Coordinates of C-alpha atoms in Angstrom, one line a residue:
M1 CA 42.9 -131.2 100.7
A2 CA 45.7 -128.7 100.2
K3 CA 46.5 -128.7 103.9
S4 CA 46.5 -132.5 104.0
A5 CA 48.8 -132.7 101.0
L6 CA 51.3 -130.3 102.3
L7 CA 51.5 -131.5 105.9
K8 CA 50.4 -135.1 105.9
S9 CA 51.4 -136.8 102.6
S10 CA 54.8 -138.2 101.9
L11 CA 55.2 -135.8 99.0
G12 CA 54.4 -132.8 101.3
K13 CA 56.8 -133.9 103.9
K14 CA 59.6 -134.3 101.3
Y15 CA 58.8 -130.8 100.1
W16 CA 59.2 -129.2 103.6
M17 CA 62.2 -131.4 104.2
A18 CA 63.8 -129.9 101.1
L19 CA 63.0 -126.3 101.9
T20 CA 64.2 -126.5 105.5
G21 CA 67.2 -128.4 104.5
L22 CA 68.3 -125.9 101.9
F23 CA 67.7 -123.1 104.3
L24 CA 69.9 -124.8 106.9
C25 CA 72.6 -125.2 104.2
L26 CA 72.6 -121.4 103.9
F27 CA 72.9 -121.1 107.6
L28 CA 75.9 -123.4 107.5
V29 CA 77.7 -121.1 105.1
G30 CA 77.1 -118.1 107.2
H31 CA 78.0 -119.9 110.5
L32 CA 81.2 -121.2 108.9
A33 CA 82.2 -117.7 107.7
G34 CA 81.9 -116.4 111.2
N35 CA 83.7 -119.4 112.8
L36 CA 86.6 -119.2 110.5
Q37 CA 87.6 -116.0 112.3
L38 CA 88.8 -118.4 115.0
I39 CA 91.7 -119.2 112.6
F40 CA 92.0 -116.1 110.4
G41 CA 90.8 -113.3 112.7
T42 CA 91.6 -111.9 116.1
D43 CA 89.8 -112.6 119.4
L44 CA 88.2 -109.2 119.2
Q45 CA 86.9 -109.8 115.7
F46 CA 85.4 -113.1 116.6
N47 CA 83.7 -111.6 119.7
Q48 CA 82.4 -108.7 117.6
Y49 CA 80.9 -111.3 115.2
A50 CA 79.3 -113.1 118.2
Y51 CA 77.9 -109.8 119.5
F52 CA 76.4 -109.0 116.1
M53 CA 74.8 -112.4 115.9
T54 CA 73.1 -112.0 119.3
S55 CA 72.2 -108.3 119.2
N56 CA 71.1 -107.4 115.6
P57 CA 67.3 -107.6 115.3
A58 CA 67.3 -109.0 111.8
I59 CA 69.8 -111.7 112.8
K60 CA 67.6 -112.6 115.8
I61 CA 64.6 -113.2 113.5
L62 CA 66.8 -115.4 111.3
S63 CA 68.0 -117.3 114.4
Y64 CA 64.5 -118.1 115.4
L65 CA 63.8 -119.3 111.9
T66 CA 66.9 -121.5 112.1
Y67 CA 65.8 -123.0 115.4
F68 CA 62.4 -123.7 113.9
S69 CA 63.9 -125.2 110.7
I70 CA 66.1 -127.6 112.7
L71 CA 63.2 -128.8 114.8
F72 CA 60.8 -129.0 111.8
H73 CA 63.4 -130.8 109.7
A74 CA 64.1 -133.3 112.4
V75 CA 60.4 -134.0 113.2
D76 CA 59.4 -134.1 109.6
G77 CA 62.2 -136.6 108.9
I78 CA 61.1 -138.8 111.7
M79 CA 57.5 -138.7 110.6
L80 CA 58.5 -139.4 107.0
T81 CA 60.5 -142.4 108.1
I82 CA 57.6 -143.8 110.1
Q83 CA 55.2 -143.2 107.3
N84 CA 57.4 -144.9 104.8
K85 CA 57.8 -148.0 107.0
K86 CA 54.0 -148.1 107.5
A87 CA 53.5 -148.0 103.8
R88 CA 55.6 -151.2 103.4
P89 CA 55.4 -153.2 106.6
V90 CA 57.0 -156.1 104.9
G91 CA 60.4 -155.0 103.7
Y92 CA 61.6 -155.4 100.2
V93 CA 64.1 -158.2 99.4
K94 CA 67.5 -156.7 99.8
N95 CA 70.0 -158.9 98.1
N96 CA 72.1 -156.0 97.1
A97 CA 70.8 -152.8 98.5
A98 CA 74.0 -150.9 97.6
A99 CA 73.3 -151.5 93.9
N100 CA 70.1 -149.5 94.1
S101 CA 71.0 -146.7 96.6
T102 CA 73.9 -145.1 98.4
W103 CA 74.8 -145.9 101.9
Q104 CA 74.0 -142.4 103.1
S105 CA 70.5 -142.5 101.5
R106 CA 69.7 -145.7 103.4
N107 CA 70.9 -144.3 106.7
M108 CA 69.6 -140.7 106.7
A109 CA 67.6 -141.3 109.9
I110 CA 70.7 -142.5 111.8
L111 CA 72.8 -139.6 110.4
G112 CA 70.1 -137.1 111.3
T113 CA 69.8 -138.5 114.9
L114 CA 73.6 -138.2 115.4
L115 CA 73.5 -134.6 114.1
L116 CA 70.7 -133.8 116.6
V117 CA 72.9 -135.1 119.4
F118 CA 75.7 -132.9 118.2
I119 CA 73.5 -129.8 117.8
A120 CA 72.2 -130.3 121.4
T121 CA 75.7 -130.7 122.9
H122 CA 77.0 -127.8 120.8
M123 CA 74.2 -125.5 121.9
V124 CA 74.8 -126.4 125.6
N125 CA 78.5 -125.8 125.4
F126 CA 78.4 -122.5 123.4
W127 CA 75.0 -121.1 122.6
A128 CA 73.6 -121.5 126.1
K129 CA 76.7 -120.1 127.7
M130 CA 76.6 -117.1 125.4
H131 CA 73.0 -116.3 126.1
F132 CA 72.4 -117.3 129.7
S133 CA 75.6 -117.8 131.7
E134 CA 78.2 -115.5 133.1
M135 CA 81.2 -115.2 130.8
P136 CA 84.5 -113.3 131.0
L137 CA 84.4 -110.0 129.1
Q138 CA 86.7 -109.3 126.2
Q139 CA 89.9 -107.6 127.5
Q140 CA 93.3 -106.8 126.2
T141 CA 96.5 -105.1 127.4
V142 CA 97.4 -101.7 126.0
S143 CA 100.3 -99.4 126.5
Q144 CA 99.4 -96.0 127.9
P145 CA 101.8 -93.0 128.3
V146 CA 102.7 -91.8 131.8
P147 CA 102.4 -88.0 132.0
M148 CA 105.6 -86.0 132.3
T149 CA 107.8 -89.1 132.1
G150 CA 107.9 -90.1 128.5
Q151 CA 107.4 -93.7 129.6
T152 CA 104.5 -96.1 129.1
I153 CA 102.8 -98.7 131.2
D154 CA 100.8 -101.7 130.3
V155 CA 97.1 -101.5 131.4
V156 CA 94.5 -104.2 131.2
V157 CA 91.3 -102.8 129.6
Y158 CA 87.9 -104.0 128.5
N159 CA 86.9 -103.5 124.9
T160 CA 83.5 -101.8 124.4
T161 CA 81.1 -101.9 121.5
T162 CA 81.8 -98.2 120.7
G163 CA 85.5 -98.9 120.3
S164 CA 86.5 -97.3 123.5
F165 CA 88.3 -98.9 126.5
I166 CA 87.5 -99.2 130.2
A167 CA 90.4 -99.9 132.5
K168 CA 89.9 -103.1 134.5
Q169 CA 91.2 -101.2 137.5
Q170 CA 88.3 -98.8 137.2
V171 CA 85.9 -101.7 137.7
E172 CA 87.9 -103.4 140.5
G173 CA 88.4 -100.0 142.1
G174 CA 84.6 -99.4 142.3
E175 CA 84.3 -96.6 139.7
F176 CA 82.3 -98.8 137.4
E177 CA 80.3 -102.0 137.9
V178 CA 79.2 -104.7 135.5
R179 CA 75.6 -105.7 135.2
N180 CA 73.8 -108.2 133.0
N181 CA 77.2 -109.9 132.3
K182 CA 78.3 -107.2 129.8
E183 CA 77.0 -103.7 130.6
F184 CA 79.1 -101.1 132.4
Y185 CA 77.3 -98.8 134.8
I186 CA 78.6 -95.9 137.0
K187 CA 78.9 -97.4 140.4
G188 CA 75.7 -97.0 142.5
S189 CA 73.6 -95.4 139.7
D190 CA 71.4 -96.4 136.8
V191 CA 73.7 -94.6 134.3
K192 CA 74.9 -97.1 131.7
F193 CA 78.3 -96.1 130.6
A194 CA 79.2 -98.7 127.9
E195 CA 78.7 -102.3 126.8
G196 CA 81.4 -104.9 126.5
Y197 CA 81.9 -108.0 124.5
K198 CA 81.4 -111.5 126.0
D199 CA 84.6 -113.4 125.4
L200 CA 83.2 -116.3 123.5
Y201 CA 86.6 -116.6 121.8
K202 CA 88.2 -117.6 125.1
I203 CA 85.4 -120.0 126.0
T204 CA 85.8 -121.7 122.6
V205 CA 89.6 -122.0 122.7
D206 CA 89.6 -123.2 126.3
F207 CA 87.0 -125.8 125.4
F208 CA 89.0 -127.4 122.7
K209 CA 92.3 -127.0 124.5
D210 CA 91.0 -128.4 127.8
P211 CA 93.9 -130.5 129.3
Q212 CA 91.6 -133.3 130.3
Y213 CA 88.8 -133.4 127.7
G214 CA 90.0 -131.2 124.8
L215 CA 91.1 -134.0 122.6
I216 CA 87.8 -135.9 123.2
F217 CA 85.8 -132.8 122.3
T218 CA 87.9 -132.3 119.2
I219 CA 87.4 -135.9 118.0
F220 CA 83.7 -135.7 118.7
Y221 CA 83.4 -132.5 116.7
V222 CA 85.4 -133.9 113.8
F223 CA 83.3 -137.1 113.9
S224 CA 80.1 -135.0 113.8
M225 CA 81.4 -133.1 110.8
C226 CA 81.9 -136.5 109.0
V227 CA 78.3 -137.4 109.8
L228 CA 77.2 -134.0 108.4
A229 CA 79.2 -134.7 105.2
F230 CA 77.4 -138.0 104.6
H231 CA 74.1 -136.4 105.5
L232 CA 74.7 -133.6 102.9
L233 CA 76.0 -136.0 100.3
H234 CA 72.4 -137.3 99.9
G235 CA 70.4 -134.5 101.3
F236 CA 71.6 -131.6 99.1
A237 CA 70.8 -133.2 95.7
S238 CA 67.7 -134.9 97.1
A239 CA 66.3 -131.5 98.2
F240 CA 66.4 -130.2 94.6
Q241 CA 64.8 -133.4 93.3
S242 CA 62.0 -133.1 95.9
L243 CA 61.4 -129.5 94.7
G244 CA 61.0 -130.7 91.1
A245 CA 64.4 -129.7 89.9
N246 CA 64.9 -133.0 88.1
N247 CA 66.2 -132.2 84.6
P248 CA 68.9 -134.2 82.8
K249 CA 70.5 -130.9 81.8
Y250 CA 71.1 -129.9 85.4
N251 CA 71.2 -133.1 87.4
G252 CA 74.9 -133.5 86.9
L253 CA 75.6 -130.0 88.0
I254 CA 73.4 -130.2 91.0
K255 CA 75.0 -133.5 92.1
G256 CA 78.5 -132.0 91.5
L257 CA 77.8 -128.9 93.6
G258 CA 76.2 -131.1 96.2
K259 CA 79.3 -133.2 96.5
L260 CA 81.6 -130.1 96.7
F261 CA 79.3 -128.6 99.4
A262 CA 79.2 -131.8 101.4
I263 CA 83.0 -132.1 101.4
I264 CA 84.2 -128.5 101.7
V265 CA 81.8 -127.1 104.3
P266 CA 82.2 -130.0 106.9
L267 CA 85.9 -130.1 106.2
L268 CA 86.4 -126.4 107.0
F269 CA 84.3 -126.8 110.1
A270 CA 86.4 -129.8 111.2
I271 CA 89.7 -127.9 110.7
I272 CA 88.7 -125.3 113.3
P273 CA 88.9 -127.5 116.4
I274 CA 91.9 -129.3 115.1
Y275 CA 93.7 -126.0 114.6
I276 CA 92.7 -124.8 118.0
H277 CA 93.7 -128.0 119.9
F278 CA 97.0 -128.8 118.1
I279 CA 98.3 -125.5 116.8
K280 CA 96.8 -122.4 118.5

């Protein structure tokens, strides 16, 4: 009975929707903090963040939990929608639906579907490239002194995870070679010399500044953040209500925090591609 109540009943589905939804809200905050480095940080700092997110064991576990939460949240929402429709095959008279519920609460299924489309395209364009495709490595130009002359020359180098540099010329000249898209080995041996950063910063900037499609990508991203805002406007407060936090003393505070969260987080996400496309 407990299993049936938690997994099959409408109440159980709402409970799991609430838990996964609030967990995904925490994910949004962390993801936003990292992405804001595209505006306030350097290319190296953003790539260091991306490296940390893909190499730290604890973060990897949280990533798998996030993937599961997204899928579970989506499937659970679909099942809940179907179950609610079956429970009332003949719809209620809706002379003035807006008087009894908000627009976003009546369209959560549509909003959720649009967000799934965004997540899928977002993962293809960034997550999949970071994990599976060949990407340029983080590099920069540094000045190095020329012995006995007192002069300096500009040298293109790869940044490594230890803070050291590897001259690009050393790779092109055959002293080192790159394997697994980011690891530096001594040429012709199995001796790993260092590890570089995949340049996700460059991939992201080039994506939104693409001469042909950059503006379209930017508009789509901003539109998706508007969808997220409406989804959160209902979902944030609704999650607490589903978990039993329905007290007149706190309802106003929860709704207020929910509105702030639903406005500020998507807005800051939306500013990033706008800044990259028009200003950067």
